[in-house]
PDB file of C-alpha atoms and ligand atoms in Angstrom:
ATOM      1  CA  MET A  21     -78.697-164.882 -55.228  1.00 50.00           C
ATOM      2  CA  ARG A  22     -78.497-167.616 -57.847  1.00 57.00           C
ATOM      3  CA  ARG A  23     -76.113-167.043 -60.715  1.00 68.00           C
ATOM      4  CA  HIS A  24     -75.874-168.868 -63.964  1.00 80.00           C
ATOM      5  CA  LEU A  25     -72.698-170.862 -64.376  1.00 86.00           C
ATOM      6  CA  PRO A  26     -71.667-171.611 -67.980  1.00 91.00           C
ATOM      7  CA  LYS A  27     -72.128-175.294 -68.847  1.00 93.00           C
ATOM      8  CA  ARG A  28     -68.427-175.627 -69.713  1.00 94.00           C
ATOM      9  CA  SER A  29     -67.402-174.339 -66.283  1.00 94.00           C
ATOM     10  CA  ARG A  30     -69.749-176.762 -64.525  1.00 95.00           C
ATOM     11  CA  GLU A  31     -68.330-179.653 -66.564  1.00 96.00           C
ATOM     12  CA  GLU A  32     -64.779-178.616 -65.651  1.00 96.00           C
ATOM     13  CA  ILE A  33     -65.712-178.517 -61.951  1.00 97.00           C
ATOM     14  CA  LEU A  34     -67.304-181.982 -62.208  1.00 96.00           C
ATOM     15  CA  ARG A  35     -64.256-183.387 -64.017  1.00 96.00           C
ATOM     16  CA  ARG A  36     -61.614-182.028 -61.671  1.00 96.00           C
ATOM     17  CA  SER A  37     -63.530-183.181 -58.577  1.00 95.00           C
ATOM     18  CA  HIS A  38     -63.854-186.702 -60.024  1.00 94.00           C
ATOM     19  CA  ARG A  39     -67.621-186.169 -59.768  1.00 95.00           C
ATOM     20  CA  ARG A  40     -67.609-186.221 -55.991  1.00 97.00           C
ATOM     21  CA  CYS A  41     -68.651-183.729 -53.380  1.00 98.00           C
ATOM     22  CA  LYS A  42     -65.441-181.948 -52.367  1.00 98.00           C
ATOM     23  CA  TYR A  43     -66.418-182.170 -48.709  1.00 98.00           C
ATOM     24  CA  CYS A  44     -68.067-185.534 -47.908  1.00 97.00           C
ATOM     25  CA  LEU A  45     -66.692-187.209 -51.092  1.00 97.00           C
ATOM     26  CA  THR A  46     -70.062-188.674 -52.085  1.00 96.00           C
ATOM     27  CA  PRO A  47     -70.069-189.549 -55.817  1.00 96.00           C
ATOM     28  CA  THR A  48     -72.627-187.710 -57.948  1.00 96.00           C
ATOM     29  CA  THR A  49     -73.746-191.105 -59.264  1.00 93.00           C
ATOM     30  CA  CYS A  50     -75.013-191.973 -55.775  1.00 92.00           C
ATOM     31  CA  SER A  51     -77.198-188.902 -55.364  1.00 91.00           C
ATOM     32  CA  SER A  52     -80.806-188.468 -56.415  1.00 89.00           C
ATOM     33  CA  SER A  53     -80.293-184.754 -57.055  1.00 91.00           C
ATOM     34  CA  PRO A  54     -77.670-182.740 -58.946  1.00 93.00           C
ATOM     35  CA  PHE A  55     -74.913-181.230 -56.817  1.00 96.00           C
ATOM     36  CA  ALA A  56     -74.507-177.559 -55.995  1.00 96.00           C
ATOM     37  CA  ILE A  57     -71.531-175.403 -56.845  1.00 95.00           C
ATOM     38  CA  ASP A  58     -70.121-173.984 -53.630  1.00 96.00           C
ATOM     39  CA  HIS A  59     -68.442-170.589 -53.478  1.00 96.00           C
ATOM     40  CA  ILE A  60     -65.590-171.524 -51.147  1.00 97.00           C
ATOM     41  CA  GLN A  61     -65.149-167.870 -50.259  1.00 97.00           C
ATOM     42  CA  PRO A  62     -68.772-166.671 -50.318  1.00 96.00           C
ATOM     43  CA  LEU A  63     -69.760-163.829 -52.616  1.00 94.00           C
ATOM     44  CA  THR A  64     -70.954-161.950 -49.537  1.00 94.00           C
ATOM     45  CA  LEU A  65     -67.402-162.112 -48.149  1.00 95.00           C
ATOM     46  CA  GLY A  66     -65.687-160.965 -51.315  1.00 95.00           C
ATOM     47  CA  GLY A  67     -65.494-164.307 -53.146  1.00 95.00           C
ATOM     48  CA  THR A  68     -65.757-164.407 -56.924  1.00 94.00           C
ATOM     49  CA  ASP A  69     -67.227-166.682 -59.586  1.00 93.00           C
ATOM     50  CA  SER A  70     -63.739-167.714 -60.750  1.00 95.00           C
ATOM     51  CA  LEU A  71     -63.185-171.466 -61.092  1.00 95.00           C
ATOM     52  CA  GLU A  72     -60.571-171.263 -58.334  1.00 95.00           C
ATOM     53  CA  ASN A  73     -63.296-170.262 -55.895  1.00 97.00           C
ATOM     54  CA  LEU A  74     -65.827-172.905 -56.910  1.00 97.00           C
ATOM     55  CA  ALA A  75     -66.195-176.437 -55.600  1.00 97.00           C
ATOM     56  CA  LEU A  76     -68.656-179.225 -56.253  1.00 98.00           C
ATOM     57  CA  ALA A  77     -70.757-179.850 -53.146  1.00 98.00           C
ATOM     58  CA  CYS A  78     -73.710-182.112 -52.438  1.00 97.00           C
ATOM     59  CA  PHE A  79     -76.728-180.354 -50.961  1.00 96.00           C
ATOM     60  CA  GLY A  80     -76.117-182.062 -47.630  1.00 96.00           C
ATOM     61  CA  CYS A  81     -72.774-180.255 -47.380  1.00 97.00           C
ATOM     62  CA  ASN A  82     -73.604-177.074 -49.256  1.00 96.00           C
ATOM     63  CA  GLY A  83     -76.462-176.217 -46.883  1.00 96.00           C
ATOM     64  CA  PRO A  84     -74.477-176.221 -43.630  1.00 96.00           C
ATOM     65  CA  LYS A  85     -71.393-174.786 -45.373  1.00 95.00           C
ATOM     66  CA  SER A  86     -73.551-171.820 -46.346  1.00 93.00           C
ATOM     67  CA  ALA A  87     -71.491-168.626 -46.077  1.00 93.00           C
ATOM     68  CA  PHE A  88     -69.121-170.003 -43.436  1.00 96.00           C
ATOM     69  CA  THR A  89     -65.367-169.984 -43.942  1.00 97.00           C
ATOM     70  CA  GLU A  90     -64.478-170.838 -40.355  1.00 97.00           C
ATOM     71  CA  GLY A  91     -65.879-172.627 -37.359  1.00 97.00           C
ATOM     72  CA  THR A  92     -65.209-173.607 -33.779  1.00 97.00           C
ATOM     73  CA  ASP A  93     -62.930-176.574 -33.200  1.00 98.00           C
ATOM     74  CA  PRO A  94     -65.045-178.986 -31.110  1.00 96.00           C
ATOM     75  CA  GLU A  95     -61.926-180.109 -29.231  1.00 97.00           C
ATOM     76  CA  THR A  96     -60.388-176.770 -28.271  1.00 97.00           C
ATOM     77  CA  GLY A  97     -63.129-174.178 -28.747  1.00 97.00           C
ATOM     78  CA  VAL A  98     -60.805-172.135 -30.945  1.00 98.00           C
ATOM     79  CA  VAL A  99     -62.166-170.574 -34.159  1.00 98.00           C
ATOM     80  CA  VAL A 100     -60.239-171.902 -37.164  1.00 98.00           C
ATOM     81  CA  PRO A 101     -60.610-171.850 -40.980  1.00 98.00           C
ATOM     82  CA  LEU A 102     -62.714-174.538 -42.615  1.00 98.00           C
ATOM     83  CA  TYR A 103     -61.064-176.926 -45.082  1.00 98.00           C
ATOM     84  CA  HIS A 104     -60.423-175.182 -48.403  1.00 97.00           C
ATOM     85  CA  PRO A 105     -60.952-177.810 -51.112  1.00 97.00           C
ATOM     86  CA  ARG A 106     -58.872-175.940 -53.710  1.00 96.00           C
ATOM     87  CA  ARG A 107     -55.897-175.004 -51.534  1.00 96.00           C
ATOM     88  CA  ASP A 108     -55.649-177.511 -48.697  1.00 97.00           C
ATOM     89  CA  ASN A 109     -54.202-181.008 -48.845  1.00 96.00           C
ATOM     90  CA  TRP A 110     -57.040-183.396 -47.944  1.00 96.00           C
ATOM     91  CA  ARG A 111     -54.788-186.027 -46.376  1.00 96.00           C
ATOM     92  CA  GLU A 112     -53.204-183.459 -44.100  1.00 97.00           C
ATOM     93  CA  HIS A 113     -56.597-182.749 -42.525  1.00 98.00           C
ATOM     94  CA  PHE A 114     -58.545-186.006 -42.758  1.00 98.00           C
ATOM     95  CA  CYS A 115     -58.304-189.758 -42.706  1.00 97.00           C
ATOM     96  CA  TRP A 116     -60.855-192.587 -42.444  1.00 97.00           C
ATOM     97  CA  ASN A 117     -61.862-194.571 -39.393  1.00 97.00           C
ATOM     98  CA  GLU A 118     -61.041-198.288 -39.400  1.00 96.00           C
ATOM     99  CA  ASP A 119     -64.008-199.336 -41.579  1.00 95.00           C
ATOM    100  CA  PHE A 120     -63.829-196.315 -43.947  1.00 96.00           C
ATOM    101  CA  THR A 121     -67.328-195.103 -43.092  1.00 97.00           C
ATOM    102  CA  GLU A 122     -66.434-192.006 -41.074  1.00 98.00           C
ATOM    103  CA  LEU A 123     -64.027-189.154 -41.603  1.00 98.00           C
ATOM    104  CA  VAL A 124     -61.602-188.411 -38.791  1.00 98.00           C
ATOM    105  CA  GLY A 125     -60.176-184.919 -38.377  1.00 98.00           C
ATOM    106  CA  LEU A 126     -56.387-184.825 -38.045  1.00 98.00           C
ATOM    107  CA  THR A 127     -56.116-181.074 -37.544  1.00 98.00           C
ATOM    108  CA  PRO A 128     -58.250-178.314 -36.011  1.00 98.00           C
ATOM    109  CA  THR A 129     -59.417-177.465 -39.556  1.00 98.00           C
ATOM    110  CA  GLY A 130     -60.280-181.112 -40.251  1.00 98.00           C
ATOM    111  CA  ARG A 131     -62.225-181.538 -36.991  1.00 98.00           C
ATOM    112  CA  THR A 132     -64.018-178.237 -37.420  1.00 98.00           C
ATOM    113  CA  THR A 133     -65.024-178.944 -41.019  1.00 98.00           C
ATOM    114  CA  ILE A 134     -66.402-182.359 -40.045  1.00 98.00           C
ATOM    115  CA  ALA A 135     -68.445-180.723 -37.281  1.00 98.00           C
ATOM    116  CA  ARG A 136     -69.608-177.658 -39.238  1.00 98.00           C
ATOM    117  CA  LEU A 137     -70.674-179.597 -42.371  1.00 98.00           C
ATOM    118  CA  ASP A 138     -71.725-182.715 -40.442  1.00 98.00           C
ATOM    119  CA  LEU A 139     -69.568-184.846 -42.746  1.00 98.00           C
ATOM    120  CA  ASN A 140     -70.398-188.039 -40.850  1.00 98.00           C
ATOM    121  CA  ARG A 141     -74.179-187.617 -40.948  1.00 98.00           C
ATOM    122  CA  PRO A 142     -76.062-190.930 -40.837  1.00 97.00           C
ATOM    123  CA  GLY A 143     -77.113-190.991 -44.517  1.00 95.00           C
ATOM    124  CA  VAL A 144     -73.552-190.426 -45.725  1.00 96.00           C
ATOM    125  CA  VAL A 145     -72.144-193.054 -43.362  1.00 97.00           C
ATOM    126  CA  THR A 146     -74.740-195.552 -44.626  1.00 96.00           C
ATOM    127  CA  LEU A 147     -73.909-194.691 -48.228  1.00 95.00           C
ATOM    128  CA  ARG A 148     -70.166-195.158 -47.618  1.00 96.00           C
ATOM    129  CA  ARG A 149     -70.917-198.560 -46.112  1.00 96.00           C
ATOM    130  CA  LEU A 150     -73.119-199.543 -49.092  1.00 94.00           C
ATOM    131  CA  ILE A 151     -70.627-198.523 -51.789  1.00 94.00           C
ATOM    132  CA  LEU A 152     -67.485-199.664 -49.964  1.00 95.00           C
ATOM    133  CA  GLY A 153     -65.258-201.457 -52.440  1.00 91.00           C
ATOM    134  CA  THR A 154     -67.764-201.175 -55.287  1.00 87.00           C
ATOM    135  CA  GLU A 155     -67.241-199.733 -58.725  1.00 76.00           C
ATOM    136  CA  GLU A 156     -68.400-196.337 -57.417  1.00 72.00           C
ATOM    137  CA  GLY A 157     -65.160-196.463 -55.510  1.00 77.00           C
ATOM    138  CA  HIS A 158     -65.267-195.873 -51.820  1.00 92.00           C
ATOM    139  CA  PRO A 159     -62.962-194.894 -50.363  1.00 94.00           C
ATOM    140  CA  PRO A 160     -61.434-192.879 -53.227  1.00 92.00           C
ATOM    141  CA  ALA A 161     -57.917-194.226 -53.868  1.00 89.00           C
ATOM    142  CA  TRP A 162     -56.286-190.806 -53.457  1.00 89.00           C
ATOM    143  CA  THR A 163     -57.532-190.591 -49.853  1.00 93.00           C
ATOM    144  CA  LEU A 164     -55.476-193.641 -48.872  1.00 90.00           C
ATOM    145  CA  PRO A 165     -51.916-193.204 -47.618  1.00 83.00           C
ATOM    146  CA  GLU A 166     -50.517-196.080 -49.725  1.00 73.00           C
ATOM    147  CA  ASN A 167     -51.395-194.122 -52.894  1.00 57.00           C
ATOM    148  CA  GLU A 168     -48.909-191.357 -52.176  1.00 53.00           C
TER     149      GLU A 168
HETATM  150 ZN1   ZN B 216     -71.134-183.584 -49.496  1.00 86.62          ZN
END
């Protein structure tokens, strides 16, 4: 079911996410379509429309995220929670590979979220390569350890 989000709420979500998908970190300026608003905890699982439960997500991430809140760790086979973009510390769960084109999972949640949402899909990896070091800003400064 599609719900109408007030324009002011959408603008707040865009602002606080620095206009990037909260999962793959693609900037909105690099997408040909507007981003979705993800219910982190899906409405079908008791989630609400409160701003605390909403996250900006590109369609490439929002589709596979769907109503999932957990997934199977590809390394251990254990079911673990997916990354929660409003509660979890990104740098605890992820880092970049050596050329900043692919996310690397540092925790079961990080690995599982990368697998479940396919965060290193070919189009996103190509985009990261194309905008590396450009004004669009990849990688985002806050994802780098030296910007503690
Ligand atoms: Zn995304």
